[in-house]
PDB file of C-alpha atoms in Angstrom:
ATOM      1  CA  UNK A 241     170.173  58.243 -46.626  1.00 61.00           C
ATOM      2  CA  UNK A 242     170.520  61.062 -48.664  1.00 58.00           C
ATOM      3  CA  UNK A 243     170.854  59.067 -51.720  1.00 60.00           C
ATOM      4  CA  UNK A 244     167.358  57.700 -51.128  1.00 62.00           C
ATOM      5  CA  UNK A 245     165.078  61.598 -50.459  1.00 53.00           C
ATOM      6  CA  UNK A 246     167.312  62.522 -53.972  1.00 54.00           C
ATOM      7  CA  UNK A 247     165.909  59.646 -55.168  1.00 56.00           C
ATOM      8  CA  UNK A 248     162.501  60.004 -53.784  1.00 56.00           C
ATOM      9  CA  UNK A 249     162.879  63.518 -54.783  1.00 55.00           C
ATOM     10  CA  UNK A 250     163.768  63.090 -58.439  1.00 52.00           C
ATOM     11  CA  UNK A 251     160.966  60.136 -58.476  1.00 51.00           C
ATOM     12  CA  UNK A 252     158.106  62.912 -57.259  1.00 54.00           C
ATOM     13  CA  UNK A 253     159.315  65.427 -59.608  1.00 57.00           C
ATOM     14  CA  UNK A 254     158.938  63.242 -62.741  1.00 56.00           C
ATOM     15  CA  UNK A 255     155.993  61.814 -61.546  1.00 50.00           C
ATOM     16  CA  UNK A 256     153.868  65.555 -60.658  1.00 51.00           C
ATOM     17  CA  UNK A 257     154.910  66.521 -63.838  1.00 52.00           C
ATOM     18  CA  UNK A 258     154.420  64.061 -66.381  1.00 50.00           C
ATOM     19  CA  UNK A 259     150.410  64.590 -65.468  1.00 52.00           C
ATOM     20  CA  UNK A 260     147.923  64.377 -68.633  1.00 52.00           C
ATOM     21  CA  UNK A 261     145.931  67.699 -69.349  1.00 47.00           C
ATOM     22  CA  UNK A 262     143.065  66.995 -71.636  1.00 47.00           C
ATOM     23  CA  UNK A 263     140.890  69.208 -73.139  1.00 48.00           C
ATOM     24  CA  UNK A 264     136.858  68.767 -72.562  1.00 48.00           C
ATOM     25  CA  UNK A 265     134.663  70.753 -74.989  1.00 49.00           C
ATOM     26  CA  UNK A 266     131.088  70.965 -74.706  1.00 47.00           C
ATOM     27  CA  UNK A 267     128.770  70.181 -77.742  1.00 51.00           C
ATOM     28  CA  UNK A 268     125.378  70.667 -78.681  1.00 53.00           C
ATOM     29  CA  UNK A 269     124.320  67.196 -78.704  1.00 56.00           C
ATOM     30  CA  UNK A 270     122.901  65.774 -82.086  1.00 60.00           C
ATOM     31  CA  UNK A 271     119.059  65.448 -83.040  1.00 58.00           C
ATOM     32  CA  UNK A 272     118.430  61.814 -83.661  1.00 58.00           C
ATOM     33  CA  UNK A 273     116.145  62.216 -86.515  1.00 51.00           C
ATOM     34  CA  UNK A 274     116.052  58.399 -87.296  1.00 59.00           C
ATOM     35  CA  UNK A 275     112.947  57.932 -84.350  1.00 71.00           C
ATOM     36  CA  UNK A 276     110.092  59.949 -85.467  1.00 82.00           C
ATOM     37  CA  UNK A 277     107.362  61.765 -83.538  1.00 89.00           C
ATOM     38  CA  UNK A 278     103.786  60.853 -83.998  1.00 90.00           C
ATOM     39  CA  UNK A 279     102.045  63.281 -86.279  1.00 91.00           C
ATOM     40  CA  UNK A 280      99.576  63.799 -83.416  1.00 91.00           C
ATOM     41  CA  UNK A 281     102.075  65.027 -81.293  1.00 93.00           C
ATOM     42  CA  UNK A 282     103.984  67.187 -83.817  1.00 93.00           C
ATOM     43  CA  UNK A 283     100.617  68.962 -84.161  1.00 94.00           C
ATOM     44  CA  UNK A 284     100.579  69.793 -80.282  1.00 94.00           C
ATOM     45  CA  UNK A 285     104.068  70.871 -80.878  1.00 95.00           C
ATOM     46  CA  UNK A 286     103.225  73.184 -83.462  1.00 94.00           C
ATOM     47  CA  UNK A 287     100.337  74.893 -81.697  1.00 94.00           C
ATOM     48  CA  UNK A 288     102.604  75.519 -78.267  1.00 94.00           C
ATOM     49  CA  UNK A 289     104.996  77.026 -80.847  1.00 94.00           C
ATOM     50  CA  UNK A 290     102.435  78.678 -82.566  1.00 93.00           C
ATOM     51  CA  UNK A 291     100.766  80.040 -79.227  1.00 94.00           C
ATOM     52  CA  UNK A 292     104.798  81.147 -78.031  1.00 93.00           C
ATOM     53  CA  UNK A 293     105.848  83.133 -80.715  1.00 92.00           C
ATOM     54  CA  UNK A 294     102.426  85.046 -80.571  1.00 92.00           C
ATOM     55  CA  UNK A 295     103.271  85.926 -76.901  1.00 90.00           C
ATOM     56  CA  UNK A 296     106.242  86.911 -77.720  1.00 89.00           C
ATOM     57  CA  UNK A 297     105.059  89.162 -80.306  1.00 89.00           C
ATOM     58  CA  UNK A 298     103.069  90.765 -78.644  1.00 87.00           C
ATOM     59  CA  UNK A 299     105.557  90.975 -75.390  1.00 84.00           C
ATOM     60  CA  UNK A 300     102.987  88.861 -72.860  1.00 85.00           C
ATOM     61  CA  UNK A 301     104.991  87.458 -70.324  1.00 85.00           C
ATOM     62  CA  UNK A 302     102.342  85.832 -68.663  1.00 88.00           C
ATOM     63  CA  UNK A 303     101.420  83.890 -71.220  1.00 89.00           C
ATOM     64  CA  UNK A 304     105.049  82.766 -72.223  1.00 89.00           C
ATOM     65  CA  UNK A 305     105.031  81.676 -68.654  1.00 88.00           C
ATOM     66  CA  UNK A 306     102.159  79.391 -69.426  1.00 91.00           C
ATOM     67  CA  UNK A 307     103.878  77.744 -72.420  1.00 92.00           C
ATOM     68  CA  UNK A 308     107.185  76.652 -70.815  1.00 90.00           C
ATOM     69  CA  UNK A 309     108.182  74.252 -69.015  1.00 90.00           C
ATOM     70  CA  UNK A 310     108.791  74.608 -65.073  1.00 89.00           C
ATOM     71  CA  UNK A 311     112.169  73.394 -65.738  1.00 88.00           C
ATOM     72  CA  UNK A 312     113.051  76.544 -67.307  1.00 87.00           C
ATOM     73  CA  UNK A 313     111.021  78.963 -65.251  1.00 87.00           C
ATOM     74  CA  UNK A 314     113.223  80.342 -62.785  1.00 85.00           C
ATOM     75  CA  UNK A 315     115.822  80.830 -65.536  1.00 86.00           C
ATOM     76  CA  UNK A 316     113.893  82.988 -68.279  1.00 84.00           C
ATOM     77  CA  UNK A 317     113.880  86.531 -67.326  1.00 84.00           C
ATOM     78  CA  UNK A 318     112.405  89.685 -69.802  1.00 83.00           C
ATOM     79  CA  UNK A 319     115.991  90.563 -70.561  1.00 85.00           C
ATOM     80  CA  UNK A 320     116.494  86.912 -72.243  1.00 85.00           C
ATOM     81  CA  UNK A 321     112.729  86.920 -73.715  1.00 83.00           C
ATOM     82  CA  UNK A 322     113.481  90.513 -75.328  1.00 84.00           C
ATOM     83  CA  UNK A 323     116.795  88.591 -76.903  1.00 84.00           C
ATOM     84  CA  UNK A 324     114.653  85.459 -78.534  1.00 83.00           C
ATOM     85  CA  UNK A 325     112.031  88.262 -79.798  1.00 81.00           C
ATOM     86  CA  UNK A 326     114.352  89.776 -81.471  1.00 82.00           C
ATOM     87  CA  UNK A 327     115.828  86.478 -82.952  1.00 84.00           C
ATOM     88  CA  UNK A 328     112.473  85.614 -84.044  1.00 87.00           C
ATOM     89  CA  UNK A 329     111.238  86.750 -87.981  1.00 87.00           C
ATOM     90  CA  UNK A 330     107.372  87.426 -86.872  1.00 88.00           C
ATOM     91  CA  UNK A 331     106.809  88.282 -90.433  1.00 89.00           C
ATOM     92  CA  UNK A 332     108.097  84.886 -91.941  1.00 89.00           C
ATOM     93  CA  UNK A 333     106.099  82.170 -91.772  1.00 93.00           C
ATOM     94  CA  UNK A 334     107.662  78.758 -90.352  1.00 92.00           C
ATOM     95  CA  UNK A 335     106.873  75.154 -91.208  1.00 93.00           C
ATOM     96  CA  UNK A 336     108.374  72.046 -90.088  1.00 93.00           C
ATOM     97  CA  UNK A 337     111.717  70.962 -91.068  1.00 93.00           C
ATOM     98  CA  UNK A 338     112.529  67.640 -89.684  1.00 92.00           C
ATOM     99  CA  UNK A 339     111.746  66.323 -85.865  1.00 92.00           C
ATOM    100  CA  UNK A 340     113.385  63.427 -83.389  1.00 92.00           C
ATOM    101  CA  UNK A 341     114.532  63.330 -80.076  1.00 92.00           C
ATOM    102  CA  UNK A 342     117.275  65.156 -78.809  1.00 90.00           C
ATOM    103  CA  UNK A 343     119.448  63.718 -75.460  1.00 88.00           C
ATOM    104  CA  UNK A 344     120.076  66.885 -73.054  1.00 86.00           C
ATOM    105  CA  UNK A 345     122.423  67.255 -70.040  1.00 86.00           C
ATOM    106  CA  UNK A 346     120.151  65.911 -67.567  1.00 83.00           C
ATOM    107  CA  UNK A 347     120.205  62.216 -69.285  1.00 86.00           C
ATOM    108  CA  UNK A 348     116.378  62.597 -70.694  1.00 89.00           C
ATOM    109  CA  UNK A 349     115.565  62.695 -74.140  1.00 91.00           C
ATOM    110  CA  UNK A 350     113.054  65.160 -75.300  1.00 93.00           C
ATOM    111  CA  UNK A 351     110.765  65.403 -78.553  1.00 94.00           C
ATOM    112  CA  UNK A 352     112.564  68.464 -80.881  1.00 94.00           C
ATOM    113  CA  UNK A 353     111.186  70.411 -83.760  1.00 94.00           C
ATOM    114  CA  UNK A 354     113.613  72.402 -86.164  1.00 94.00           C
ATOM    115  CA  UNK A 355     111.181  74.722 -88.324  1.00 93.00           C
ATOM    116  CA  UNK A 356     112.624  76.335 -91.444  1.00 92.00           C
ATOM    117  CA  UNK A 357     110.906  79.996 -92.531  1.00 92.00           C
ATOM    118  CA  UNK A 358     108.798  78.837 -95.748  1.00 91.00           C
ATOM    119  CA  UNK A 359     110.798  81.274 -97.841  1.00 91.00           C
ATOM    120  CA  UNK A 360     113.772  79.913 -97.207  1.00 87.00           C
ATOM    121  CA  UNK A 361     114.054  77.146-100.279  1.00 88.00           C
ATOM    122  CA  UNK A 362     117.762  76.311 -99.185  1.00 84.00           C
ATOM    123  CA  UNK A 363     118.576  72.926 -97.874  1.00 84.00           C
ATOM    124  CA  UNK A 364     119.554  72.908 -95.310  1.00 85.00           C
ATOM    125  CA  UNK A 365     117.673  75.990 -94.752  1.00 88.00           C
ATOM    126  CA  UNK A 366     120.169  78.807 -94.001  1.00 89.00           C
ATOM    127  CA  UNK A 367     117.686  80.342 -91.081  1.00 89.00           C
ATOM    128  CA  UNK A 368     116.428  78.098 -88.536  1.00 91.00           C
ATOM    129  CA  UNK A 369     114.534  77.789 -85.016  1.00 91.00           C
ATOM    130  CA  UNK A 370     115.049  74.608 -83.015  1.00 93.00           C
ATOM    131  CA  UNK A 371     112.496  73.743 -80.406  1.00 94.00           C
ATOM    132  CA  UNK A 372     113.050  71.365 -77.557  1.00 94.00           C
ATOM    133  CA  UNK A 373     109.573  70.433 -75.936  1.00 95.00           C
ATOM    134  CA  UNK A 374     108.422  67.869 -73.128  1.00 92.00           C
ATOM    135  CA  UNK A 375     106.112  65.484 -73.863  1.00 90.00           C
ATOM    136  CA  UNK A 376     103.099  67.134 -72.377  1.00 91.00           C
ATOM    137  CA  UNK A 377     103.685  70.137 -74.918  1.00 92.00           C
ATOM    138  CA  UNK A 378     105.413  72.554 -72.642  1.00 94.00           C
ATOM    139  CA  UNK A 379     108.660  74.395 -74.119  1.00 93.00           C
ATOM    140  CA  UNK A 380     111.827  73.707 -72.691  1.00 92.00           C
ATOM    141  CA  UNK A 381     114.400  75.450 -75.039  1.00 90.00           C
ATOM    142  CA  UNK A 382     114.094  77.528 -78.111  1.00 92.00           C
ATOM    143  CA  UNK A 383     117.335  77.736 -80.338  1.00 90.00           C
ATOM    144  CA  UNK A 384     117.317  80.465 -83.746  1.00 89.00           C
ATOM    145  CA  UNK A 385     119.985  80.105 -86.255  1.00 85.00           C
ATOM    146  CA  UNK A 386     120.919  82.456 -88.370  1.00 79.00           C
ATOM    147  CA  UNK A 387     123.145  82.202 -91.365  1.00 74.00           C
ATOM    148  CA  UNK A 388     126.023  85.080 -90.799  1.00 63.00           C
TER     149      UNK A 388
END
Protein backbone atom coordinates (compact mmCIF):
# COMPACT_ATOMS: atom_id res chain seq x y z
CA UNK A 1 0.00 0.00 0.00
CA UNK A 2 2.56 2.30 0.59
CA UNK A 3 4.30 1.48 -2.53
CA UNK A 4 1.25 2.66 -4.46
CA UNK A 5 0.59 6.73 -2.50
CA UNK A 6 4.78 6.84 -3.29
CA UNK A 7 3.83 6.05 -6.47
CA UNK A 8 0.82 8.18 -6.75
CA UNK A 9 2.89 10.68 -5.03
CA UNK A 10 5.90 10.76 -7.32
CA UNK A 11 3.22 10.52 -10.38
CA UNK A 12 1.45 14.04 -9.01
CA UNK A 13 4.68 15.64 -8.46
CA UNK A 14 5.96 15.18 -12.04
CA UNK A 15 2.81 15.79 -13.39
CA UNK A 16 2.04 19.59 -11.33
CA UNK A 17 5.26 20.43 -12.36
CA UNK A 18 5.97 19.69 -15.78
CA UNK A 19 2.97 22.46 -16.52
CA UNK A 20 3.58 24.78 -19.75
CA UNK A 21 3.90 28.62 -18.95
CA UNK A 22 3.49 30.61 -22.08
CA UNK A 23 3.90 34.00 -22.57
CA UNK A 24 0.82 36.19 -24.14
CA UNK A 25 1.79 39.68 -25.39
CA UNK A 26 -0.59 42.10 -26.55
CA UNK A 27 -0.14 43.87 -30.00
CA UNK A 28 -1.45 46.70 -31.71
CA UNK A 29 -3.21 44.95 -34.36
CA UNK A 30 -2.16 45.77 -38.06
CA UNK A 31 -4.00 48.32 -40.49
CA UNK A 32 -5.12 46.34 -43.46
CA UNK A 33 -4.41 48.88 -46.02
CA UNK A 34 -5.13 46.45 -48.98
CA UNK A 35 -9.32 47.38 -48.64
CA UNK A 36 -9.68 50.98 -49.28
CA UNK A 37 -12.18 53.55 -48.01
CA UNK A 38 -14.39 55.38 -50.37
CA UNK A 39 -13.10 58.84 -51.05
CA UNK A 40 -16.51 60.07 -49.88
CA UNK A 41 -16.05 58.73 -46.67
CA UNK A 42 -12.37 59.67 -46.16
CA UNK A 43 -13.68 63.22 -46.67
CA UNK A 44 -16.18 62.81 -43.62
CA UNK A 45 -13.22 61.43 -41.88
CA UNK A 46 -11.18 64.30 -42.45
CA UNK A 47 -13.70 66.94 -41.42
CA UNK A 48 -14.51 64.98 -37.84
CA UNK A 49 -10.69 65.16 -37.58
CA UNK A 50 -10.56 68.46 -38.72
CA UNK A 51 -13.54 69.64 -36.37
CA UNK A 52 -11.50 67.45 -33.22
CA UNK A 53 -8.30 68.87 -33.28
CA UNK A 54 -9.94 72.43 -33.40
CA UNK A 55 -11.73 71.53 -30.09
CA UNK A 56 -8.97 70.48 -28.77
CA UNK A 57 -7.16 73.53 -29.52
CA UNK A 58 -9.07 75.53 -28.25
CA UNK A 59 -9.75 73.19 -24.96
CA UNK A 60 -13.83 72.71 -25.71
CA UNK A 61 -14.82 69.74 -24.11
CA UNK A 62 -18.18 69.89 -25.15
CA UNK A 63 -17.57 69.80 -28.43
CA UNK A 64 -14.94 66.89 -28.29
CA UNK A 65 -17.83 65.19 -26.65
CA UNK A 66 -19.82 65.67 -29.80
CA UNK A 67 -17.14 64.17 -32.08
CA UNK A 68 -16.55 60.80 -30.35
CA UNK A 69 -17.97 57.97 -30.28
CA UNK A 70 -20.27 56.78 -27.22
CA UNK A 71 -18.06 53.88 -27.02
CA UNK A 72 -15.39 55.94 -25.69
CA UNK A 73 -17.35 58.44 -23.66
CA UNK A 74 -17.27 57.31 -20.26
CA UNK A 75 -13.53 56.67 -20.67
CA UNK A 76 -12.11 60.19 -21.90
CA UNK A 77 -11.66 62.44 -19.04
CA UNK A 78 -9.82 66.29 -19.27
CA UNK A 79 -6.75 64.76 -17.72
CA UNK A 80 -6.41 62.30 -20.92
CA UNK A 81 -7.73 65.17 -23.45
CA UNK A 82 -4.96 67.63 -21.92
CA UNK A 83 -2.38 64.51 -22.78
CA UNK A 84 -3.57 64.14 -26.72
CA UNK A 85 -3.42 68.18 -26.86
CA UNK A 86 -0.29 68.17 -26.04
CA UNK A 87 0.63 65.26 -28.48
CA UNK A 88 -0.98 67.14 -31.13
CA UNK A 89 1.40 69.80 -33.50
CA UNK A 90 -1.60 72.53 -33.95
CA UNK A 91 0.84 74.44 -35.97
CA UNK A 92 1.63 71.60 -38.57
CA UNK A 93 -0.61 70.95 -41.01
CA UNK A 94 -1.73 67.14 -41.59
CA UNK A 95 -2.77 65.34 -44.76
CA UNK A 96 -3.61 61.87 -45.37
CA UNK A 97 -1.16 59.16 -45.30
CA UNK A 98 -2.70 55.92 -46.16
CA UNK A 99 -6.32 54.50 -44.82
CA UNK A 100 -7.97 50.72 -44.36
CA UNK A 101 -9.63 49.02 -41.77
CA UNK A 102 -8.22 48.17 -38.65
CA UNK A 103 -9.69 44.84 -36.47
CA UNK A 104 -9.99 46.03 -32.63
CA UNK A 105 -10.53 43.95 -29.45
CA UNK A 106 -14.14 43.84 -29.63
CA UNK A 107 -14.07 41.65 -33.07
CA UNK A 108 -15.35 44.81 -35.34
CA UNK A 109 -13.39 46.32 -37.87
CA UNK A 110 -13.36 50.02 -38.11
CA UNK A 111 -12.41 52.56 -41.03
CA UNK A 112 -8.65 54.15 -39.87
CA UNK A 113 -6.85 57.19 -41.09
CA UNK A 114 -2.99 57.64 -40.40
CA UNK A 115 -2.24 61.44 -41.35
CA UNK A 116 1.39 62.46 -41.77
CA UNK A 117 2.25 66.46 -40.88
CA UNK A 118 2.84 67.88 -44.60
CA UNK A 119 6.36 68.83 -43.59
CA UNK A 120 7.34 65.75 -42.80
CA UNK A 121 8.81 64.43 -46.44
CA UNK A 122 10.10 61.11 -44.72
CA UNK A 123 8.60 57.84 -45.66
CA UNK A 124 7.39 56.51 -43.59
CA UNK A 125 6.80 59.77 -42.06
CA UNK A 126 8.74 59.92 -38.75
CA UNK A 127 5.60 61.86 -36.90
CA UNK A 128 2.29 60.43 -37.18
CA UNK A 129 -1.50 60.53 -35.86
CA UNK A 130 -3.61 57.41 -36.35
CA UNK A 131 -7.34 57.79 -36.25
CA UNK A 132 -9.78 55.00 -35.66
CA UNK A 133 -13.41 56.20 -36.64
CA UNK A 134 -16.94 54.40 -36.90
CA UNK A 135 -18.64 54.43 -39.85
CA UNK A 136 -21.06 57.18 -39.09
CA UNK A 137 -17.93 59.59 -38.60
CA UNK A 138 -17.68 59.56 -34.87
CA UNK A 139 -14.00 59.11 -33.32
CA UNK A 140 -13.25 56.17 -31.51
CA UNK A 141 -9.41 56.32 -30.87
CA UNK A 142 -6.76 58.81 -31.69
CA UNK A 143 -3.07 57.41 -31.67
CA UNK A 144 0.20 60.25 -32.18
CA UNK A 145 3.55 58.91 -32.94
CA UNK A 146 6.38 60.51 -32.45
CA UNK A 147 9.82 59.66 -33.64
CA UNK A 148 12.15 59.65 -30.25
Amino acid sequence: MKKIFAALGLFTIIFASAQNVSKVEVQNPAMDVLASIPKDKIELYNQAFSKFVSALKTADKQAVGLLISDKVKSMVDENMIQKLSGGISFERKTEVYQSGYQKLLDGQTYPAIQYKYADDKNDPPRDSITVIFENDGKILGVKPNYSK
